[in-house]
Each structure stands twice: as C-alpha cells, then as structure tokens.
Short mmCIF file of C-alpha atoms and ligand atoms in Angstrom, two decimals:
data_model
loop_
_atom_site.label_atom_id
_atom_site.label_comp_id
_atom_site.label_asym_id
_atom_site.label_seq_id
_atom_site.Cartn_x
_atom_site.Cartn_y
_atom_site.Cartn_z
CA MET A 281 22.38 65.92 88.97
CA GLN A 282 25.40 65.10 90.70
CA SER A 283 27.50 65.82 87.41
CA ARG A 284 25.80 69.17 86.95
CA MET A 285 26.68 70.31 90.73
CA ASN A 286 29.95 69.07 89.80
CA VAL A 287 30.16 71.23 86.72
CA ILE A 288 28.79 74.16 88.46
CA SER A 289 31.08 74.04 91.60
CA LEU A 290 33.99 73.84 88.93
CA LEU A 291 32.87 77.09 87.48
CA MET A 292 32.39 78.85 90.82
CA THR A 293 35.83 77.82 91.63
CA LEU A 294 37.04 79.12 88.12
CA LEU A 295 35.27 82.37 88.92
CA CYS A 296 36.85 82.60 92.09
CA PHE A 297 40.04 82.14 90.69
CA CYS A 298 39.67 84.70 87.91
CA GLY A 299 38.35 87.05 90.57
CA THR A 300 41.24 86.83 92.59
CA SER A 301 43.51 87.18 89.90
CA THR A 302 42.13 90.37 88.84
CA SER A 303 44.11 92.05 92.03
CA CYS A 304 47.05 91.71 89.39
CA PRO A 305 47.32 94.66 86.93
CA SER A 306 47.25 93.63 83.24
CA GLY A 307 50.66 92.69 81.99
CA CYS A 308 52.21 92.06 85.42
CA SER A 309 52.44 88.58 86.90
CA CYS A 310 52.04 88.10 90.51
CA ASN A 311 52.89 84.62 92.02
CA VAL A 312 52.48 84.44 95.81
CA ASN A 313 54.65 87.34 97.13
CA ARG A 314 56.27 88.13 93.98
CA THR A 315 55.04 90.78 91.58
CA ASP A 316 56.64 91.39 88.17
CA CYS A 317 55.23 94.58 86.47
CA SER A 318 58.54 94.94 84.38
CA ASP A 319 57.96 95.89 80.90
CA LEU A 320 54.24 96.68 80.80
CA ASN A 321 54.17 98.46 77.43
CA GLN A 322 51.46 100.50 78.57
CA LEU A 323 50.88 104.25 79.27
CA ALA A 324 49.41 103.46 82.96
CA SER A 325 50.64 105.77 85.76
CA LEU A 326 52.87 104.09 88.75
CA ASP A 327 49.96 104.81 91.32
CA SER A 328 47.44 103.24 89.17
CA ILE A 329 49.25 100.28 88.87
CA LEU A 330 50.25 100.25 92.51
CA ASN A 331 46.50 100.56 93.80
CA GLN A 332 45.88 97.51 91.92
CA LEU A 333 48.76 95.20 93.41
CA PRO A 334 48.25 93.13 96.53
CA PHE A 335 49.89 94.96 99.53
CA ASP A 336 51.53 91.76 100.96
CA THR A 337 53.84 91.40 98.28
CA SER A 338 57.94 91.00 99.14
CA TYR A 339 59.04 91.56 95.98
CA LEU A 340 58.16 94.06 93.05
CA ASN A 341 59.73 94.51 89.84
CA LEU A 342 58.52 97.87 87.86
CA SER A 343 61.40 98.07 85.67
CA ASN A 344 61.52 99.69 82.33
CA ASN A 345 58.18 101.35 82.36
CA ASN A 346 58.84 104.89 81.61
CA PHE A 347 57.69 106.25 84.79
CA THR A 348 58.38 109.77 85.38
CA THR A 349 57.51 110.45 88.94
CA VAL A 350 56.75 108.47 92.19
CA GLU A 351 54.37 110.56 94.27
CA PRO A 352 54.97 110.69 98.15
CA GLY A 353 53.43 107.54 100.24
CA SER A 354 52.86 105.73 96.76
CA PHE A 355 54.72 102.84 98.44
CA SER A 356 53.34 102.95 102.12
CA ASN A 357 51.00 100.37 102.09
CA PHE A 358 53.57 97.87 100.95
CA SER A 359 55.17 98.09 104.48
CA ILE A 360 56.69 93.97 103.78
CA LEU A 361 58.29 94.87 100.66
CA LEU A 362 61.94 93.51 100.58
CA HIS A 363 62.76 93.82 97.10
CA LEU A 364 61.74 96.89 94.84
CA ASP A 365 63.13 97.13 91.19
CA LEU A 366 62.48 100.84 89.72
CA SER A 367 65.45 100.59 87.34
CA ARG A 368 65.05 101.70 83.70
CA ASN A 369 62.26 104.46 83.83
CA LEU A 370 62.59 108.20 83.43
CA LEU A 371 62.55 109.19 87.09
CA SER A 372 64.13 112.65 87.91
CA THR A 373 63.90 112.76 91.50
CA ILE A 374 63.05 110.94 94.36
CA ASN A 375 60.84 113.29 96.73
CA PRO A 376 61.16 113.21 100.42
CA GLY A 377 58.36 110.46 101.80
CA CYS A 378 58.24 108.52 98.33
CA LEU A 379 59.79 105.77 100.00
CA SER A 380 58.54 105.99 103.72
CA ASN A 381 57.45 103.09 105.35
CA LEU A 382 59.33 100.71 103.67
CA SER A 383 61.66 100.12 106.30
CA SER A 384 61.78 96.20 105.60
CA LEU A 385 63.15 97.21 102.34
CA LEU A 386 66.49 95.24 101.57
CA HIS A 387 66.91 95.80 98.03
CA LEU A 388 66.31 99.24 95.91
CA ASP A 389 67.18 99.48 92.29
CA LEU A 390 66.97 103.11 90.78
CA SER A 391 69.71 102.34 88.32
CA ARG A 392 69.08 103.76 84.43
CA ASN A 393 66.87 106.44 85.63
CA LEU A 394 67.39 110.40 85.07
CA LEU A 395 67.81 110.91 88.44
CA SER A 396 70.23 114.61 88.74
CA SER A 397 69.35 115.48 92.19
CA LEU A 398 68.27 113.85 95.65
CA SER A 399 66.98 115.30 98.61
CA PRO A 400 68.94 114.51 101.45
CA SER A 401 65.96 112.63 103.28
CA SER A 402 65.50 110.43 99.94
CA PHE A 403 66.66 107.22 101.71
CA SER A 404 66.27 108.29 105.28
CA HIS A 405 63.59 105.71 106.42
CA LEU A 406 65.69 102.59 105.07
CA ASN A 407 66.90 101.15 108.19
CA ASN A 408 67.45 97.86 106.96
CA LEU A 409 68.60 98.60 103.25
CA GLU A 410 71.52 96.34 102.21
CA VAL A 411 71.60 97.31 98.58
CA LEU A 412 71.19 100.44 96.72
CA ASP A 413 71.77 100.71 93.22
CA LEU A 414 71.97 104.47 91.75
CA SER A 415 74.12 103.61 88.62
CA GLU A 416 73.61 105.11 85.24
CA ASN A 417 71.73 108.31 86.49
CA LEU A 418 72.87 111.90 86.30
CA LEU A 419 74.18 112.67 89.50
CA ALA A 420 76.87 114.86 89.60
CA ARG A 421 76.92 115.56 93.41
CA LEU A 422 75.20 113.90 96.73
CA PRO A 423 73.87 115.56 99.47
CA VAL A 424 76.29 114.86 102.45
CA ASN A 425 73.61 112.88 104.43
CA LEU A 426 72.05 111.07 101.53
CA PHE A 427 73.35 107.93 102.99
CA SER A 428 73.39 108.54 106.69
CA GLY A 429 70.37 106.46 107.66
CA LEU A 430 71.48 103.53 105.83
CA GLY A 431 73.52 101.58 108.60
CA SER A 432 72.86 98.32 107.05
CA LEU A 433 73.96 98.83 103.69
CA ARG A 434 76.35 96.34 102.34
CA GLU A 435 76.78 97.42 98.77
CA LEU A 436 76.49 100.86 97.15
CA VAL A 437 76.58 101.34 93.33
CA LEU A 438 76.97 104.77 92.12
CA ARG A 439 78.81 103.53 88.77
CA ASP A 440 78.35 105.58 85.47
CA ASP A 441 77.09 108.64 87.21
CA ARG A 442 78.40 112.05 86.77
CA LEU A 443 80.08 112.51 89.97
CA LYS A 444 82.91 115.22 90.12
CA GLU A 445 83.68 115.10 93.94
CA LEU A 446 82.65 113.63 97.16
CA ASN A 447 82.66 115.02 100.57
CA PRO A 448 84.97 113.25 102.94
CA ASP A 449 81.71 112.46 105.24
CA GLN A 450 79.88 111.24 102.11
CA PHE A 451 79.90 107.72 103.50
CA LYS A 452 80.29 108.33 107.20
CA GLY A 453 78.31 105.73 109.27
CA LEU A 454 78.10 102.78 106.54
CA THR A 455 79.97 100.58 108.99
CA GLU A 456 78.29 97.51 107.44
CA LEU A 457 79.56 98.48 103.82
CA ARG A 458 81.18 95.52 101.69
CA ARG A 459 81.29 97.07 98.29
CA LEU A 460 81.32 100.44 96.73
CA ASP A 461 81.20 100.73 92.95
CA LEU A 462 82.35 104.66 92.10
CA SER A 463 83.58 103.49 88.80
CA PHE A 464 82.63 105.52 85.53
CA ASN A 465 82.27 109.02 87.05
CA SER A 466 84.47 112.07 86.96
CA LEU A 467 86.27 111.92 89.99
CA SER A 468 89.74 113.75 89.93
CA SER A 469 90.49 113.09 93.87
CA VAL A 470 89.46 110.66 96.62
CA PRO A 471 89.36 112.68 100.02
CA THR A 472 91.71 111.17 102.33
CA HIS A 473 88.88 110.55 104.81
CA LEU A 474 86.20 109.25 102.70
CA LEU A 475 86.59 105.66 103.49
CA ASP A 476 87.09 106.52 107.31
CA GLY A 477 85.05 103.89 109.24
CA LEU A 478 84.36 101.39 106.38
CA GLN A 479 86.04 98.85 108.21
CA ASN A 480 84.19 96.09 106.53
CA LEU A 481 84.69 97.60 103.16
CA VAL A 482 86.27 94.44 100.97
CA TRP A 483 85.69 95.74 97.58
CA LEU A 484 86.23 99.22 95.79
CA SER A 485 86.23 100.08 92.46
CA LEU A 486 87.40 103.40 91.11
CA MET A 487 87.52 102.38 87.61
CA GLY A 488 87.32 104.93 84.77
CA ASN A 489 87.45 108.22 86.48
CA LYS A 490 89.98 111.16 86.41
CA LEU A 491 92.29 110.30 89.13
CA ARG A 492 96.12 111.10 88.77
CA THR A 493 97.26 110.39 92.49
CA LEU A 494 95.90 108.51 95.19
CA GLN A 495 97.37 108.50 98.53
CA GLN A 496 97.82 105.38 100.46
CA THR A 497 96.44 107.15 103.35
CA SER A 498 92.73 107.63 101.59
CA LEU A 499 92.58 103.89 101.69
CA GLU A 500 94.44 102.64 105.01
CA PRO A 501 91.16 103.01 106.64
CA ALA A 502 89.47 100.33 104.83
CA THR A 503 91.51 97.85 106.82
CA ALA A 504 89.19 95.00 105.12
CA LEU A 505 89.85 95.85 101.59
CA GLN A 506 90.87 92.99 99.32
CA HIS A 507 89.57 93.95 95.95
CA LEU A 508 90.46 97.46 94.36
CA LEU A 509 89.70 98.32 90.71
CA LEU A 510 92.02 101.24 89.35
CA GLU A 511 92.24 100.93 85.60
CA GLY A 512 91.04 103.41 83.17
CA ASN A 513 92.48 106.32 85.24
CA PRO A 514 94.99 109.29 83.73
CA TRP A 515 97.67 108.00 86.62
CA ASN A 516 100.78 110.29 87.12
CA CYS A 517 103.12 107.91 88.11
CA ASN A 518 105.52 110.32 89.64
CA CYS A 519 106.89 110.23 93.26
CA ASN A 520 103.49 110.90 94.71
CA LEU A 521 102.24 107.54 93.65
CA ILE A 522 104.92 105.52 95.40
CA SER A 523 103.04 104.87 98.58
CA LEU A 524 100.24 103.49 96.38
CA LYS A 525 102.38 101.18 94.57
CA HIS A 526 103.50 99.94 98.10
CA TRP A 527 100.16 99.55 99.12
CA LEU A 528 99.22 97.86 96.03
CA GLU A 529 102.05 95.12 96.57
CA TRP A 530 100.93 94.87 99.93
CA ILE A 531 97.14 94.02 99.19
CA THR A 532 98.47 91.70 96.28
CA TYR A 533 100.80 89.86 98.92
CA THR A 534 98.09 89.61 101.17
CA GLY A 535 96.04 87.71 98.91
CA GLY A 536 94.02 90.57 97.55
CA SER A 537 93.48 91.64 94.02
CA VAL A 538 94.36 94.75 92.34
CA ASP A 539 93.71 95.51 88.37
CA SER A 540 96.08 97.27 86.16
CA ALA A 541 96.76 101.04 86.85
CA ASN A 542 98.46 101.82 83.66
CA CYS A 543 100.17 105.54 83.74
CA SER A 544 99.15 108.41 81.45
CA LEU A 545 102.27 110.54 82.59
CA PRO A 546 105.57 110.93 82.63
CA ALA A 547 105.91 109.93 78.96
CA ASN A 548 108.75 107.44 79.71
CA LEU A 549 106.10 105.74 81.85
CA HIS A 550 103.16 105.85 79.79
CA GLY A 551 100.95 102.70 79.14
CA LYS A 552 103.17 101.05 81.79
CA ASP A 553 101.44 99.22 84.89
CA LEU A 554 102.04 100.93 88.09
CA ARG A 555 102.45 97.55 89.84
CA THR A 556 105.39 96.19 87.35
CA ILE A 557 107.26 99.51 87.36
CA PRO A 558 110.57 98.54 89.06
CA MET A 559 111.20 100.51 92.18
CA GLU A 560 114.84 101.56 90.53
CA MET A 561 112.48 104.00 88.18
CA PHE A 562 111.49 105.92 91.41
CA ARG A 563 115.08 106.09 92.83
CA HIS A 564 115.34 109.57 92.46
CA CYS A 565 111.93 110.51 94.58
CA TYR A 566 113.68 108.72 97.94
CA PRO A 567 113.96 112.34 99.74
CA LEU A 568 110.72 113.25 98.33
CA TYR A 569 108.89 109.94 99.31
CA LEU A 570 109.91 110.46 102.88
CA GLU A 571 108.26 113.99 102.87
CA THR A 572 105.29 112.62 101.28
CA ARG A 573 104.71 109.96 103.99
CA ASN A 574 104.36 112.55 106.32
CA PRO A 575 100.42 112.82 106.73
CA SER A 576 100.18 116.52 106.90
CA ALA A 577 101.41 116.52 103.24
CA ALA A 578 99.78 113.76 102.04
CA ASP A 579 96.33 114.68 100.94
CA GLY A 580 95.43 114.63 97.72
CA HIS A 581 93.43 117.78 97.59
CA GLN A 582 96.27 119.97 98.89
CA VAL A 583 98.51 118.90 95.97
CA PRO A 584 97.67 121.62 93.31
CA PRO A 585 97.73 120.21 89.84
CA GLY A 586 101.03 119.81 87.66
CA SER A 587 102.78 120.41 91.10
CA ALA A 588 104.02 116.90 90.94
CA GLY A 589 105.22 117.28 87.48
CA ASP A 590 107.10 120.41 88.41
CA CYS A 591 108.46 118.81 91.31
CA MET A 592 109.95 115.73 89.32
CA ARG A 593 111.19 117.91 86.38
CA GLN A 594 113.13 119.86 89.35
CA ARG A 595 114.48 116.99 90.70
CA TYR A 596 115.49 116.05 87.34
CA ARG A 597 117.18 119.53 86.93
CA THR A 598 119.21 119.27 90.22
CA VAL A 599 120.45 115.70 89.36
CA SER A 600 121.48 116.93 86.00
CA VAL A 601 123.28 120.05 87.32
CA ARG A 602 124.99 117.98 89.73
CA ARG A 603 126.22 115.72 87.20
CA ALA A 604 127.24 118.66 85.07
CA THR A 605 129.19 120.17 87.77
CA ALA A 606 130.94 116.95 88.73
CA THR A 607 131.80 116.58 85.05
CA VAL A 608 133.10 119.81 84.80
CA VAL A 609 135.58 119.38 88.09
CA VAL A 610 136.86 115.97 86.91
CA ALA A 611 137.65 117.42 83.57
CA GLY A 612 139.22 120.12 84.77
CA VAL A 613 141.38 117.86 87.44
CA VAL A 614 142.16 115.98 84.09
CA CYS A 615 143.16 118.90 82.30
CA GLY A 616 145.39 120.20 84.80
CA VAL A 617 147.27 116.82 85.11
CA VAL A 618 147.71 116.58 81.36
CA CYS A 619 148.83 120.52 81.08
CA VAL A 620 151.61 119.85 84.03
CA MET A 621 152.62 116.75 82.31
CA MET A 622 153.18 118.64 78.94
CA VAL A 623 154.90 121.39 80.40
CA VAL A 624 157.26 118.93 82.33
CA THR A 625 157.76 117.15 79.17
CA ALA A 626 158.28 120.11 77.02
CA THR A 627 160.86 121.55 79.68
CA TYR A 628 162.62 118.23 79.53
CA GLY A 629 162.27 118.19 75.88
CA CYS A 630 164.13 121.67 75.64
CA ILE A 631 166.82 121.20 77.89
CA TYR A 632 167.68 117.82 76.40
CA ALA A 633 167.58 119.62 72.93
CA MET A 634 169.78 122.56 74.22
CA LEU A 635 172.36 119.87 75.49
CA MET A 636 172.30 117.84 72.47
CA ALA A 637 172.59 121.43 70.40
CA HIS A 638 175.42 122.20 72.53
CA GLU A 639 177.28 118.81 72.11
CA GLN A 640 176.82 119.07 68.43
CA GLN A 641 177.91 122.69 68.10
CA GLN A 642 180.98 121.64 69.79
CA LEU A 643 181.44 118.44 67.50
CA ILE A 644 180.99 120.81 64.36
CA GLU A 645 183.32 123.00 65.48
CA GLY A 646 185.87 120.46 65.73
CA ASN A 647 185.04 118.95 62.37
CA SER A 648 184.79 122.22 60.63
CA GLN A 649 188.65 122.67 60.43
CA GLN A 650 188.78 119.53 57.95
CA GLN A 651 186.55 121.60 55.45
CA GLN A 652 185.10 118.10 53.67
CA PRO A 653 182.28 118.34 50.88
CA LEU A 654 178.93 117.99 52.37
CA MET A 655 178.56 114.15 51.15
CA VAL A 656 181.69 112.95 52.64
CA ALA A 657 181.05 114.79 55.66
CA LYS A 658 177.81 112.51 56.44
CA GLU A 659 180.27 109.75 57.15
CA PRO A 660 182.24 111.35 59.89
CA GLU A 661 178.59 112.22 61.34
CA GLN A 662 177.48 108.71 61.58
CA ASP A 663 180.59 107.62 63.07
CA GLU A 664 179.90 110.33 65.47
CA LYS A 665 176.63 109.05 66.26
CA GLU A 666 178.31 105.58 66.80
CA ASP A 667 180.77 107.05 68.85
CA LEU A 668 178.53 109.28 70.86
CA MET A 669 175.38 107.07 71.56
CA PRO A 670 177.45 104.46 73.87
CA THR A 671 179.03 107.60 75.77
CA ILE A 672 175.56 108.92 76.15
CA GLY A 673 174.20 105.48 76.94
CA LYS A 674 176.58 104.36 79.35
CA GLY A 675 176.54 107.66 80.94
CA ALA A 676 172.69 107.47 81.06
CA GLU A 677 172.80 103.62 82.12
CA ALA A 678 175.73 104.09 84.77
CA LYS A 679 173.16 106.30 86.82
CA GLU A 680 170.27 103.95 86.61
CA CYS A 681 172.11 100.32 86.80
CA VAL A 682 172.22 99.19 90.02
CA GLY A 683 175.41 96.79 88.83
CA TRP A 684 176.97 95.18 85.82
CA MET A 685 177.06 91.51 85.13
CA ALA A 686 180.64 90.52 84.10
CA PHE A 687 179.33 88.20 81.40
CA PRO A 688 179.52 88.94 77.73
CA PRO A 689 177.72 90.56 76.87
CA GLU A 690 177.51 93.27 79.54
CA VAL A 691 173.98 93.21 80.70
CA CYS A 692 172.49 95.88 83.02
CA VAL A 693 170.60 94.50 86.04
C1 LIG B 300 57.35 84.51 99.46
O1 LIG B 300 57.06 84.02 100.69
C2 LIG B 300 57.47 82.54 101.24
C3 LIG B 300 56.76 82.25 102.22
O2 LIG B 300 55.19 82.78 102.55
C4 LIG B 300 59.02 82.96 101.47
O3 LIG B 300 59.66 81.44 101.89
C5 LIG B 300 59.68 83.27 100.05
O4 LIG B 300 61.29 83.58 100.61
C6 LIG B 300 59.12 84.63 99.87
N1 LIG B 300 60.03 84.67 98.65
C7 LIG B 300 60.12 86.04 98.28
C8 LIG B 300 60.86 86.46 97.16
O5 LIG B 300 60.28 86.92 99.13
C1 LIG B 301 59.40 104.07 76.74
O1 LIG B 301 59.85 105.17 75.90
C2 LIG B 301 60.43 105.01 74.46
C3 LIG B 301 60.32 106.16 73.72
O2 LIG B 301 60.52 107.24 74.75
C4 LIG B 301 59.52 103.81 73.91
O3 LIG B 301 60.19 103.33 72.82
C5 LIG B 301 59.29 102.68 74.72
O4 LIG B 301 58.63 101.54 74.38
C6 LIG B 301 58.77 103.08 76.00
N1 LIG B 301 58.69 101.84 76.76
C7 LIG B 301 57.50 101.45 77.67
C8 LIG B 301 57.80 100.29 78.58
O5 LIG B 301 56.56 102.27 77.62
C1 LIG B 302 62.99 93.12 86.62
O1 LIG B 302 62.63 92.64 85.62
C2 LIG B 302 63.65 93.07 84.53
C3 LIG B 302 63.21 92.95 83.16
O2 LIG B 302 62.12 91.77 82.85
C4 LIG B 302 64.87 92.24 84.59
O3 LIG B 302 65.78 92.19 83.67
C5 LIG B 302 65.55 92.40 86.01
O4 LIG B 302 66.49 91.79 86.13
C6 LIG B 302 64.19 92.29 86.95
N1 LIG B 302 64.91 92.64 88.57
C7 LIG B 302 65.07 91.74 89.26
C8 LIG B 302 65.59 92.33 90.41
O5 LIG B 302 64.65 90.57 89.24
C1 LIG B 303 46.75 102.13 101.08
O1 LIG B 303 45.58 101.31 101.38
C2 LIG B 303 44.33 101.84 101.75
C3 LIG B 303 43.44 100.58 102.16
O2 LIG B 303 43.88 99.59 102.29
C4 LIG B 303 43.86 102.66 100.83
O3 LIG B 303 42.45 103.52 101.08
C5 LIG B 303 44.62 103.70 100.43
O4 LIG B 303 44.53 104.47 99.22
C6 LIG B 303 46.09 102.87 100.01
N1 LIG B 303 47.28 103.95 99.89
C7 LIG B 303 47.60 103.97 98.90
C8 LIG B 303 48.89 104.96 98.72
O5 LIG B 303 47.80 103.52 97.57
C1 LIG B 304 53.40 103.86 107.76
O1 LIG B 304 53.34 102.99 108.58
C2 LIG B 304 52.91 103.27 109.58
C3 LIG B 304 52.74 101.96 110.59
O2 LIG B 304 54.05 101.36 110.65
C4 LIG B 304 51.28 103.93 109.45
O3 LIG B 304 50.97 104.30 110.75
C5 LIG B 304 51.42 104.99 108.76
O4 LIG B 304 50.19 105.58 108.41
C6 LIG B 304 52.11 104.61 107.19
N1 LIG B 304 52.27 105.73 106.39
C7 LIG B 304 51.62 106.02 105.42
C8 LIG B 304 51.96 107.49 104.49
O5 LIG B 304 50.71 105.31 105.04
C1 LIG B 305 97.57 98.33 80.59
O1 LIG B 305 98.86 98.11 80.22
C2 LIG B 305 98.67 96.59 79.86
C3 LIG B 305 99.91 96.23 79.52
O2 LIG B 305 100.99 97.37 79.81
C4 LIG B 305 97.53 96.42 78.92
O3 LIG B 305 97.71 94.60 78.62
C5 LIG B 305 96.08 96.89 79.28
O4 LIG B 305 95.45 96.73 78.17
C6 LIG B 305 96.03 98.42 79.70
N1 LIG B 305 94.75 98.43 80.08
C7 LIG B 305 94.25 99.65 79.81
C8 LIG B 305 92.92 99.99 80.50
O5 LIG B 305 94.71 100.34 78.91
#
C-alpha cells in the first residue's frame, strides 16, 4: 500500500509539473524568469504566443520568427519585462502603444526587421530603456522626437540603416548616452549641434557613410568622447579638414582611439590617412584655416558641395600666379643686368678696336714706304707686335700698379 501511494503521489507530482509547463508555448524554453521563443519555426502569430507566456518573465526572446506586426497592447501584461528581443522578424512598423506599459524595459532589440518608418511616440513610455538596437532596418529618416522620452538610454544602435540626414535635435536629451552607432548609413553631413548635450558620449561610429567633411565644432560638445570611428567615408582632405585633423591628434594624445580616415580627395592624398598626413601638406591653407575656425563659417551644411575643392584650386592658382610673377621680375632684372653688361663690353670692345685700328693704320702707313713682299712683311709685323706689346703693357700696367719692385725681373705689386 505504502509503495502504491508513493507511486501515485509521484505521478501526481509529474502531472502537476506537466500542467505548469504547458504555460510555456511549444518550441519555447521557459526557465524561471527567462523565456526563449526564438527560432520557433512555426506559423503562430505573436499574440497567440504571448497569450501562453507567463507574465512574470523578465527576459523574452522572440528573435527570428518572421512576425510581421505587433498589435497595440500586446505586451501590456509584461510589466516587469527587462529584456525584449524582437530581432530578425518581418516587422515593418512599431505602432504607438505597441510597447506601452514596458516602463521597466532596459534592453530592446528590433534589429534586422523591415522597419521603414516609426511614429514619434513608438518608444515614448520606455523611461528606463538603456539599450535600443534599430540596426539593419530600412529607416531613411527618423521622427525628431523619437528618442526624446529615453532619458536613461546608454546605447543607441542605428547601424546599417538608410539614414541620409539627421535633425540637429535628433539626440536631444540623451544625457546618459555612452555609445552611438551611426555606421553604414548614407549620411553626407553631421549637423553642428547633433551632439550637443551628449556629455557622456564615449564611443561614436560614423564609419561607412558618405561624409566628405566633418567639423571639429560638431564633435566638441561630446566632451567625454574617447573612441571615434571614421573609416569608409570619402573624406575630402582639403583645408576644411584641418580642424578635424587637429582634433583627432588631440583625442589620440589624451589616450583615446581613432581609426583611419583615408582621404578620397584631393587626388594627391588619395588613400592617405588624414591622421598621418604631415601638416606641411596643408601649409597653403593657413589663412583659410583661420577663417574656418570662425564658428559662423564652420557649419558643414553651409559649405556647398565642391566649393572646398574650388577653394583649394583657387589657392593653388594664386600661389602659382604669384610664383610666375616673381619669376618674370627676377628674369627681367637678370636680363637687364646682362644687357647693360653686354652694352658696356661692346662699347669698350669697339673703342679698343678703334684705338688698335688707328695705331695699326699709323704703323702700316710708316711701313708701306718700304714696299716689301707680303711674305717678308710678316716678320716686321711680328717685330712690331713685340715692340708694341711692351709699350701697351707698360702703359696699362703703369696706371694700375702701385709701385715697381727693383729686383730683376721687375714685378708689379
Ligand atoms: C530572474 O530572477 C532572479 C530572481 O528571481 C534574478 O536574480 C535574476 O537576475 C533574474 N534573471 C533575469 C534574466 O532577469
Ligand atoms: C521565415 O521565412 C522564410 C521565407 O520567407 C523561411 O525560409 C524561414 O524558414 C522562416 N522562418 C521561420 C522561423 O519561420
Ligand atoms: C535570442 O535568440 C537568438 C537565437 O537563438 C540569439 O541569437 C540571440 O542572441 C538571443 N537574444 C538574446 C538577447 O539573448
Ligand atoms: C492580460 O492578462 C489578462 C488576464 O490576466 C487577459 O485577460 C488579457 O487578455 C491579457 N492581455 C493581453 C494583451 O494578452
Ligand atoms: C498598463 O499598466 C497600468 C498599470 O501600471 C494598467 O493600469 C494598464 O491597464 C496597463 N495598460 C494596459 C494596456 O494593459
Ligand atoms: C586606409 O589606408 C591604410 C594605409 O594607408 C590601409 O592600410 C587601410 O586598409 C585603408 N583603409 C581603408 C578602409 O581603405
């Protein structure tokens, strides 16, 4: 009897155990406050699954189930939920009220869905949310107030979306934000005031966007920034990037890290890392650099595309024009001097030749009376020269020499 009673009680316990476990939908694993309904591989709707779940779960994984919609109020009974993973589904929007009553939620993963638009109040009740992952969706623009209720947010992932531009107030009020991932979007500018008030931001990625320029003034409000990722942008390393280069050097010097920022333009700096380009290459920028440090001229938006390149070209042009002018002036002066020297030399030569001719003529006139044959006439000419040279030489030397030494031979001092 005793053993039979034991067997019955054991069966009862097993039945009871099986009874409680039915509150976990098939395919899910439910452990205390942790419910994993990822990869269900069945055509159940989200609501039918949620209806079978224990409400006291604090961790809920609904990843990879091809869910297409979340109905308003679906999660309203999960008021102690801390961690919700809805990644890798087919959600195209998050309607207002879908996530209401999840005010305890700390971590929300909506990555790898088909989200293309979000209503401004999608996340408005998630006062305690610390991590929001919206990566790998189709978001081209975000409502300005989308994150305004998320005062506790520490990490925001907008990686691999289709963002083309951001409103300067997009991240307003996210004073606790530490990590901001904007990589692999289509951003062509960073608004000057985008990071205003993000005084706790430590890590920022702008990798893989379409940024050609970035002003130091855009980064300065993020006073705690230590890690910056800039790779994979078509940086135009002209004078406008000098302030960024200085800022990158400063961040590195203060113990932070910056990845490479390889230049696309200008052609002579193509593929070169902005951080390692010697300042000497930006020497021509200096007057311009002082202008760009003026905050009114520093807004990335206000620089029309291509103007920076034009500006650079103009500087090159003025420099080359200046050089050409200098060359002409120098050449002119040298030519003038040479010409004057030539004229002087020619005049001197002429006068000398005339004098010589005159003397020669006098000598010939004297000799012509002898009427000697041409061959014989050469000897007296040589003699004449021998006779002439000392007289000319002595005459010329006499003017220049200070005195004559008495030693033989006579030496001019
Ligand atoms: C589950 O609850 C226990 C206490 O009941 C808590 O210590 C643990 O952190 C919780 N786990 C999760 C994932 O919330
Ligand atoms: C999701 O849908 C794809 C096809 O659209 C299918 O291959 C995949 O198995 C589905 N996943 C689940 C979990 O149902
Ligand atoms: C949810 O489940 C998926 C698939 O099993 C897993 O890759 C993912 O890391 C889980 N999410 C969390 C937050 O643990
Ligand atoms: C919440 O729970 C109550 C009962 O506890 C139930 O009647 C209601 O349908 C649930 N709401 C949702 C949205 O599942
Ligand atoms: C949200 O929670 C409050 C209590 O905190 C409750 O009164 C309200 O009915 C809940 N909303 C929904 C839609 O269940
Ligand atoms: C940037 O340039 C460095 C060397 O100049 C190279 O090693 C690196 O792969 C380049 N990065 C990219 C993303 O092209």
